[in-house]
Amino acid sequence: MSTSATPSVLFVCVHNAGRSQMGAAFLTRLGRDHVQVRSAGSAPADSVNPAVVEAMREVGIDISAETPKVLTVEAVQSSDVVITMGCGDACPYFPGKRYLDWQLDDPAGQGVAAVRPIRDEIERRIRRLLAELGIEASA
């Protein structure tokens, strides 16, 4: 961890339109002001997957205004934890960072029914991550 009292987490997937957006949204909601959250993609899409937006809306999180962002070396360097979600070898590696590779189905091209179990698994993993970071998840 950095010397900062607030840990920083970066979520990375290829398009930054599904899994990484859900991860960032859950961590922002559940971690409140106790964690800095970023998300990015190695080849960002033009917009967030509409089925992902709808699935997150079902659990009270609105990500409709989010836009996919390009992965930068600076984003990785300034993060304590980097969570990859299918970005392959596109994520730069820096010693001293904690890297987690979350193998999750890709919601691209899927409907809301297929996105729900991915969403729910991401939320479970976010809750475990918060516990590992010593941060109590908000209700």
Backbone as ProteinMPNN parsed JSONL, in Angstrom:
{"seq_chain_A": "MSTSATPSVLFVCVHNAGRSQMGAAFLTRLGRDHVQVRSAGSAPADSVNPAVVEAMREVGIDISAETPKVLTVEAVQSSDVVITMGCGDACPYFPGKRYLDWQLDDPAGQGVAAVRPIRDEIERRIRRLLAELGIEASA", "coords_chain_A": {"N_chain_A": [[0.834, -1.191, 0.0], [0.313, 2.301, -0.508], [1.703, 5.224, 1.117], [-0.375, 6.801, 1.643], [-3.395, 7.366, 3.462], [-5.688, 6.568, 2.317], [-6.51, 3.93, 0.329], [-5.964, 3.175, -3.172], [-7.705, 1.953, -5.943], [-7.669, 0.376, -9.064], [-9.635, -0.623, -11.748], [-9.513, -2.74, -14.51], [-10.449, -3.58, -17.775], [-10.89, -4.787, -21.145], [-12.641, -3.116, -22.796], [-13.658, -1.287, -20.967], [-16.338, -1.043, -20.456], [-18.083, -2.657, -19.162], [-17.509, -4.988, -17.007], [-15.385, -3.7, -15.526], [-16.515, -1.21, -15.104], [-18.708, -1.892, -13.514], [-17.358, -2.928, -11.275], [-15.967, -0.639, -10.379], [-18.131, 1.029, -9.776], [-19.481, -0.384, -7.719], [-17.436, -0.436, -5.776], [-17.085, 2.274, -5.298], [-19.609, 2.927, -4.224], [-19.83, 1.145, -1.994], [-17.452, 1.514, -0.612], [-17.394, 4.14, -0.005], [-15.961, 7.168, 1.016], [-13.569, 6.064, 1.665], [-11.817, 4.897, -0.054], [-10.02, 5.351, -3.086], [-11.164, 5.296, -6.393], [-10.744, 4.012, -9.642], [-11.285, 3.354, -13.137], [-10.538, 1.714, -16.238], [-9.789, 0.993, -19.716], [-8.068, -1.164, -22.018], [-8.652, -0.958, -24.682], [-10.809, 1.134, -25.062], [-14.389, 1.238, -25.294], [-17.009, 3.03, -27.064], [-19.12, 3.656, -25.435], [-20.746, 2.81, -22.293], [-21.894, -0.483, -21.788], [-25.279, -0.985, -22.46], [-26.866, -3.011, -21.228], [-25.432, -3.51, -18.941], [-25.639, -1.041, -17.664], [-28.4, -1.089, -17.139], [-28.589, -3.388, -15.48], [-27.117, -2.548, -13.264], [-28.666, -0.388, -12.472], [-30.838, -1.754, -11.483], [-29.97, -2.481, -8.955], [-29.831, -0.126, -7.691], [-27.781, 1.618, -8.48], [-26.626, 4.127, -10.491], [-25.038, 4.238, -13.467], [-25.188, 5.472, -15.834], [-24.121, 7.871, -16.773], [-21.445, 7.43, -16.977], [-18.338, 7.082, -18.776], [-16.309, 5.138, -20.952], [-12.809, 4.882, -20.332], [-9.4, 5.401, -21.334], [-6.713, 3.197, -20.625], [-3.942, 4.184, -18.771], [-0.421, 4.507, -18.148], [0.081, 6.105, -15.974], [-2.268, 5.862, -14.458], [-2.057, 3.246, -13.52], [0.352, 3.415, -12.096], [-0.372, 5.153, -10.027], [-2.041, 3.683, -8.453], [-2.824, 1.474, -5.752], [-3.883, -1.081, -5.753], [-4.482, -3.152, -8.487], [-6.956, -4.348, -10.445], [-7.523, -6.695, -12.751], [-9.695, -7.617, -15.372], [-9.932, -9.455, -17.553], [-8.159, -8.178, -19.333], [-5.949, -9.147, -20.517], [-2.553, -9.095, -21.538], [-2.268, -6.394, -21.657], [-2.119, -4.659, -19.548], [0.106, -2.631, -17.836], [2.895, -3.627, -15.806], [4.01, -2.965, -12.553], [6.42, -3.202, -10.065], [5.642, -3.733, -6.622], [2.994, -3.077, -6.646], [-0.268, -4.343, -5.958], [-1.682, -6.915, -7.662], [-4.651, -8.247, -8.926], [-6.352, -10.765, -10.633], [-9.373, -11.049, -11.856], [-11.279, -13.503, -13.002], [-13.942, -13.382, -14.956], [-17.09, -13.775, -16.621], [-17.588, -12.199, -19.791], [-19.662, -9.461, -20.264], [-20.258, -8.368, -22.737], [-22.36, -7.984, -25.498], [-24.372, -9.393, -24.285], [-27.595, -9.893, -22.736], [-29.577, -8.318, -20.108], [-30.312, -10.357, -18.304], [-28.173, -12.168, -18.463], [-26.159, -10.574, -17.522], [-26.712, -10.077, -14.851], [-25.795, -12.268, -13.027], [-23.023, -11.889, -13.275], [-22.714, -9.282, -12.359], [-23.562, -9.674, -9.685], [-21.574, -11.39, -8.731], [-19.337, -9.735, -8.954], [-20.015, -7.808, -7.029], [-19.868, -9.403, -4.691], [-17.117, -9.979, -4.675], [-16.072, -7.411, -4.395], [-16.943, -6.75, -1.838], [-15.422, -8.605, -0.367], [-12.864, -7.652, -1.001], [-12.916, -5.099, 0.198], [-13.044, -5.901, 2.891], [-10.531, -7.13, 3.096], [-8.956, -4.875, 2.799], [-9.487, -3.643, 5.126], [-11.679, -2.023, 5.357], [-14.885, -1.095, 6.207], [-17.784, -2.123, 4.604], [-20.339, -0.053, 3.274], [-23.856, 0.023, 3.978]], "CA_chain_A": [[0.0, 0.0, 0.0], [1.035, 3.565, -0.482], [1.702, 5.852, 2.43], [-1.652, 7.486, 1.776], [-4.345, 6.679, 4.332], [-6.77, 6.102, 1.467], [-6.004, 3.099, -0.754], [-6.456, 3.459, -4.511], [-7.954, 0.722, -6.69], [-7.917, 0.554, -10.497], [-10.268, -1.753, -12.425], [-9.148, -2.715, -15.924], [-10.881, -4.598, -18.725], [-10.551, -4.34, -22.495], [-13.452, -2.011, -23.306], [-14.09, -0.404, -19.882], [-17.756, -0.816, -20.728], [-18.901, -3.63, -18.445], [-17.02, -5.492, -15.72], [-14.618, -2.694, -14.775], [-17.458, -0.162, -14.698], [-19.469, -2.411, -12.376], [-16.454, -2.987, -10.131], [-15.73, 0.725, -9.887], [-19.372, 1.556, -9.198], [-19.712, -1.035, -6.426], [-16.438, -0.005, -4.8], [-17.412, 3.665, -4.952], [-20.788, 2.907, -3.362], [-19.623, 0.418, -0.741], [-16.274, 2.01, 0.079], [-17.611, 5.561, 0.287], [-14.783, 8.025, 0.887], [-12.427, 5.375, 2.257], [-11.002, 4.321, -1.124], [-10.047, 6.044, -4.376], [-11.563, 4.309, -7.392], [-10.556, 4.342, -11.058], [-11.467, 2.248, -14.069], [-10.006, 2.031, -17.558], [-9.745, -0.119, -20.649], [-6.942, -1.178, -22.945], [-9.223, -0.524, -25.964], [-12.125, 1.575, -24.589], [-15.549, 1.325, -26.179], [-17.577, 4.375, -27.167], [-20.071, 3.882, -24.344], [-20.943, 1.689, -21.373], [-22.864, -1.47, -22.247], [-26.617, -0.666, -21.93], [-27.346, -4.074, -20.338], [-24.722, -3.299, -17.678], [-26.287, 0.129, -17.056], [-29.697, -1.531, -16.625], [-28.373, -4.312, -14.364], [-26.689, -1.756, -12.105], [-29.835, 0.399, -12.052], [-31.676, -2.655, -10.69], [-29.478, -2.519, -7.576], [-29.811, 1.245, -7.183], [-26.57, 2.345, -8.853], [-26.771, 4.714, -11.827], [-23.766, 4.477, -14.153], [-25.524, 5.916, -17.195], [-23.299, 9.017, -17.183], [-20.036, 7.019, -17.068], [-17.788, 6.876, -20.113], [-15.079, 4.35, -20.945], [-11.564, 5.656, -20.318], [-8.235, 4.658, -21.795], [-5.749, 2.811, -19.607], [-2.673, 4.899, -18.86], [0.625, 4.091, -17.22], [-0.096, 6.917, -14.771], [-3.354, 5.291, -13.653], [-1.519, 2.067, -12.842], [1.37, 3.869, -11.138], [-0.975, 5.832, -8.88], [-2.97, 2.769, -7.778], [-2.266, 0.477, -4.841], [-4.407, -2.373, -6.185], [-4.924, -3.162, -9.879], [-7.792, -5.525, -10.661], [-7.755, -6.928, -14.169], [-10.912, -8.381, -15.641], [-9.885, -9.866, -18.942], [-7.431, -7.248, -20.202], [-4.796, -9.834, -21.085], [-1.231, -8.558, -21.216], [-2.249, -4.964, -21.954], [-1.943, -3.878, -18.328], [1.516, -2.547, -17.457], [3.223, -4.174, -14.491], [4.959, -2.204, -11.75], [6.686, -3.849, -8.78], [5.089, -3.066, -5.445], [1.535, -2.975, -6.769], [-0.995, -5.599, -5.752], [-2.469, -7.236, -8.852], [-5.637, -9.319, -8.817], [-6.97, -11.049, -11.923], [-10.693, -11.615, -11.628], [-11.817, -14.186, -14.173], [-15.403, -13.219, -14.978], [-17.661, -13.778, -17.968], [-17.671, -10.891, -20.435], [-21.059, -9.13, -20.545], [-20.418, -7.799, -24.087], [-23.33, -8.652, -26.352], [-25.319, -10.151, -23.471], [-28.739, -9.172, -22.197], [-29.569, -8.06, -18.673], [-30.384, -11.622, -17.563], [-26.827, -12.739, -18.423], [-25.292, -9.648, -16.791], [-27.007, -10.124, -13.408], [-24.885, -13.082, -12.22], [-21.698, -11.257, -13.314], [-22.859, -8.145, -11.429], [-23.64, -10.168, -8.312], [-20.253, -11.914, -8.369], [-18.466, -8.578, -8.754], [-20.337, -7.23, -5.722], [-19.298, -10.289, -3.656], [-15.665, -9.797, -4.657], [-15.809, -6.068, -3.871], [-17.121, -6.836, -0.387], [-14.231, -9.3, 0.156], [-11.73, -6.734, -1.137], [-13.034, -4.096, 1.261], [-12.661, -6.545, 4.153], [-9.071, -7.288, 3.061], [-8.366, -3.549, 2.952], [-9.841, -3.137, 6.446], [-12.702, -0.984, 5.187], [-16.23, -1.619, 6.397], [-18.674, -1.791, 3.497], [-21.569, 0.639, 3.651], [-25.059, -0.816, 3.806]], "C_chain_A": [[0.875, 1.25, 0.0], [0.998, 4.133, 0.925], [0.415, 6.625, 2.671], [-2.578, 6.663, 2.675], [-5.494, 6.079, 3.521], [-6.204, 5.246, 0.335], [-6.67, 3.458, -2.086], [-6.558, 2.153, -5.293], [-8.298, 1.082, -8.131], [-8.505, -0.729, -11.053], [-9.969, -1.638, -13.917], [-9.796, -3.88, -16.655], [-10.643, -4.027, -20.125], [-11.312, -3.078, -22.877], [-13.88, -0.995, -22.256], [-15.569, -0.05, -20.046], [-18.665, -1.752, -19.94], [-18.353, -3.961, -17.082], [-16.3, -4.423, -14.904], [-15.505, -1.547, -14.321], [-18.278, -0.624, -13.499], [-18.603, -2.465, -11.127], [-16.23, -1.623, -9.517], [-16.97, 1.285, -9.209], [-19.659, 0.929, -7.834], [-18.702, -0.559, -5.384], [-16.681, 1.439, -4.368], [-18.571, 3.703, -3.969], [-20.472, 2.314, -1.999], [-18.431, 0.93, 0.067], [-16.359, 3.464, 0.483], [-16.329, 6.362, 0.066], [-13.506, 7.364, 1.386], [-11.501, 4.741, 1.219], [-11.131, 5.189, -2.372], [-10.283, 4.99, -5.448], [-11.334, 4.852, -8.789], [-10.938, 3.118, -11.883], [-10.972, 2.699, -15.434], [-10.023, 0.779, -18.422], [-8.565, -0.009, -21.589], [-7.375, -0.765, -24.352], [-10.653, -0.059, -25.672], [-13.192, 1.634, -25.687], [-16.021, 2.78, -26.238], [-18.504, 4.702, -26.005], [-20.149, 2.637, -23.469], [-22.069, 0.81, -21.924], [-24.24, -1.173, -21.63], [-27.178, -1.742, -20.995], [-26.678, -3.958, -18.97], [-25.341, -2.114, -16.937], [-27.608, -0.293, -16.422], [-29.531, -2.458, -15.423], [-27.943, -3.559, -13.107], [-27.842, -0.893, -11.586], [-30.745, -0.455, -11.177], [-31.237, -2.727, -9.228], [-29.244, -1.109, -7.033], [-28.56, 2.042, -7.481], [-26.708, 2.822, -10.296], [-25.392, 4.992, -12.418], [-23.996, 4.987, -15.577], [-24.672, 7.081, -17.679], [-21.819, 8.65, -17.314], [-19.614, 6.853, -18.524], [-16.52, 6.037, -20.004], [-13.845, 5.247, -21.073], [-10.404, 4.77, -20.749], [-7.279, 4.386, -20.627], [-4.446, 3.571, -19.84], [-1.682, 4.324, -17.851], [0.449, 4.833, -15.9], [-1.185, 6.349, -13.865], [-2.864, 4.074, -12.878], [-0.524, 2.494, -11.762], [0.75, 4.472, -9.886], [-1.974, 4.963, -8.122], [-2.222, 1.796, -6.886], [-2.644, -0.934, -5.278], [-4.899, -2.22, -7.619], [-5.674, -4.469, -10.093], [-8.068, -5.641, -12.148], [-8.948, -7.866, -14.32], [-10.931, -8.733, -17.122], [-9.157, -8.889, -19.851], [-6.187, -7.881, -20.794], [-3.494, -9.214, -20.63], [-1.145, -7.053, -21.422], [-1.982, -4.1, -20.724], [-0.467, -3.834, -17.946], [1.735, -3.04, -16.028], [4.269, -3.291, -13.812], [5.171, -2.939, -10.436], [6.099, -3.03, -7.629], [3.589, -2.86, -5.496], [0.93, -4.348, -6.467], [-1.877, -5.808, -6.979], [-3.395, -8.398, -8.551], [-6.235, -9.52, -10.202], [-8.285, -11.769, -11.656], [-11.224, -12.186, -12.933], [-13.348, -14.16, -14.085], [-15.881, -13.279, -16.423], [-17.744, -12.35, -18.492], [-19.138, -10.587, -20.746], [-21.305, -8.574, -21.948], [-21.384, -8.645, -24.909], [-24.379, -9.455, -25.606], [-26.48, -9.264, -23.027], [-28.622, -9.029, -20.688], [-29.578, -9.36, -17.864], [-29.007, -12.271, -17.442], [-25.875, -11.865, -17.61], [-25.51, -9.765, -15.284], [-26.056, -11.005, -12.607], [-23.449, -12.525, -12.198], [-21.682, -10.102, -12.327], [-22.807, -8.627, -9.987], [-22.298, -10.724, -7.841], [-19.262, -10.775, -8.139], [-18.75, -7.945, -7.396], [-19.756, -8.084, -4.597], [-17.786, -10.072, -3.539], [-15.283, -8.416, -4.113], [-15.941, -6.087, -2.347], [-15.928, -7.545, 0.266], [-13.009, -8.387, 0.092], [-11.762, -5.683, -0.05], [-12.616, -4.684, 2.61], [-11.141, -6.721, 4.219], [-8.355, -5.957, 3.276], [-8.664, -2.939, 4.321], [-10.854, -2.023, 6.412], [-14.064, -1.635, 5.335], [-17.118, -1.165, 5.25], [-19.912, -1.074, 4.018], [-22.757, -0.262, 3.353], [-25.696, -0.6, 2.456]], "O_chain_A": [[2.02, 1.236, 0.452], [0.341, 3.588, 1.812], [0.15, 7.056, 3.793], [-2.551, 5.433, 2.656], [-6.191, 5.182, 3.995], [-5.496, 5.761, -0.53], [-7.788, 3.973, -2.119], [-5.625, 1.35, -5.308], [-9.108, 1.972, -8.387], [-7.944, -1.807, -10.856], [-10.148, -0.577, -14.515], [-9.706, -5.027, -16.216], [-10.228, -2.875, -20.252], [-10.701, -2.075, -23.243], [-14.413, 0.058, -22.607], [-15.987, 1.083, -19.806], [-19.888, -1.653, -20.038], [-18.685, -3.299, -16.099], [-16.578, -4.258, -13.717], [-15.271, -0.97, -13.259], [-18.521, 0.151, -12.574], [-19.052, -2.095, -10.042], [-16.29, -1.457, -8.299], [-16.867, 1.945, -8.175], [-20.037, 1.631, -6.896], [-19.068, -0.305, -4.236], [-16.501, 1.779, -3.199], [-18.521, 4.436, -2.982], [-20.801, 2.901, -0.968], [-18.404, 0.795, 1.291], [-15.511, 3.967, 1.219], [-15.69, 6.232, -0.978], [-12.475, 8.024, 1.517], [-10.505, 4.115, 1.581], [-12.209, 5.698, -2.68], [-9.676, 3.919, -5.42], [-11.678, 5.994, -9.091], [-10.917, 1.99, -11.389], [-10.978, 3.887, -15.756], [-10.238, -0.333, -17.94], [-8.113, 1.088, -21.918], [-6.557, -0.277, -25.131], [-11.608, -0.766, -25.992], [-12.932, 2.021, -26.826], [-15.49, 3.645, -25.542], [-18.662, 5.864, -25.629], [-19.686, 1.561, -23.846], [-23.062, 1.307, -22.455], [-24.36, -1.115, -20.406], [-27.901, -1.411, -20.055], [-27.293, -4.273, -17.951], [-25.545, -2.174, -15.724], [-27.907, 0.099, -15.294], [-30.264, -2.325, -14.443], [-28.367, -3.904, -12.004], [-27.969, -0.694, -10.378], [-31.356, 0.052, -10.237], [-32.057, -3.007, -8.353], [-28.545, -0.927, -6.037], [-28.292, 3.041, -6.813], [-26.886, 2.016, -11.209], [-24.665, 5.863, -11.941], [-23.097, 4.934, -16.416], [-24.515, 7.261, -18.887], [-21.017, 9.488, -17.726], [-20.428, 6.526, -19.388], [-15.743, 6.207, -19.065], [-13.84, 6.228, -21.817], [-10.423, 3.555, -20.556], [-7.071, 5.238, -19.764], [-3.917, 3.601, -20.951], [-2.066, 3.735, -16.84], [0.646, 4.257, -14.83], [-1.042, 6.353, -12.642], [-3.216, 3.892, -11.713], [-0.562, 1.984, -10.642], [1.294, 4.317, -8.793], [-2.678, 5.456, -7.241], [-1.125, 1.347, -7.22], [-1.84, -1.862, -5.19], [-5.635, -1.286, -7.936], [-5.112, -5.555, -9.947], [-8.753, -4.803, -12.734], [-9.17, -8.769, -13.514], [-11.846, -8.349, -17.85], [-9.499, -8.778, -21.029], [-5.44, -7.212, -21.508], [-3.349, -8.85, -19.463], [-0.052, -6.489, -21.367], [-1.65, -2.922, -20.86], [0.152, -4.88, -17.753], [0.874, -2.888, -15.161], [5.276, -2.92, -14.415], [4.199, -3.269, -9.756], [6.07, -1.8, -7.67], [2.977, -2.504, -4.489], [1.558, -5.38, -6.7], [-2.721, -4.969, -7.292], [-2.977, -9.409, -7.988], [-6.587, -8.549, -10.872], [-8.305, -12.941, -11.282], [-11.574, -11.446, -13.852], [-13.951, -14.83, -13.247], [-15.162, -12.88, -17.339], [-17.946, -11.409, -17.725], [-19.795, -11.376, -21.425], [-22.456, -8.332, -22.313], [-21.24, -9.864, -25.002], [-25.196, -10.132, -26.231], [-26.354, -8.042, -22.956], [-27.693, -9.548, -20.07], [-28.908, -9.444, -16.835], [-28.705, -12.87, -16.41], [-24.889, -12.365, -17.068], [-24.568, -9.568, -14.515], [-25.539, -10.55, -11.586], [-22.744, -12.68, -11.202], [-20.741, -9.961, -11.546], [-22.094, -8.056, -9.162], [-21.927, -10.547, -6.681], [-18.437, -10.846, -7.228], [-17.815, -7.582, -6.682], [-19.203, -7.54, -3.641], [-17.247, -9.991, -2.435], [-14.264, -8.283, -3.436], [-15.12, -5.492, -1.649], [-15.473, -7.132, 1.332], [-12.209, -8.354, 1.027], [-10.734, -5.401, 0.565], [-11.912, -4.032, 3.381], [-10.531, -6.492, 5.264], [-7.275, -5.916, 3.867], [-8.168, -1.861, 4.649], [-10.901, -1.18, 7.308], [-14.362, -2.62, 4.66], [-17.2, 0.027, 4.953], [-20.463, -1.432, 5.058], [-22.655, -1.2, 2.563], [-26.712, -1.222, 2.146]]}, "name": "protein", "num_of_chains": 1, "seq": "MSTSATPSVLFVCVHNAGRSQMGAAFLTRLGRDHVQVRSAGSAPADSVNPAVVEAMREVGIDISAETPKVLTVEAVQSSDVVITMGCGDACPYFPGKRYLDWQLDDPAGQGVAAVRPIRDEIERRIRRLLAELGIEASA"}
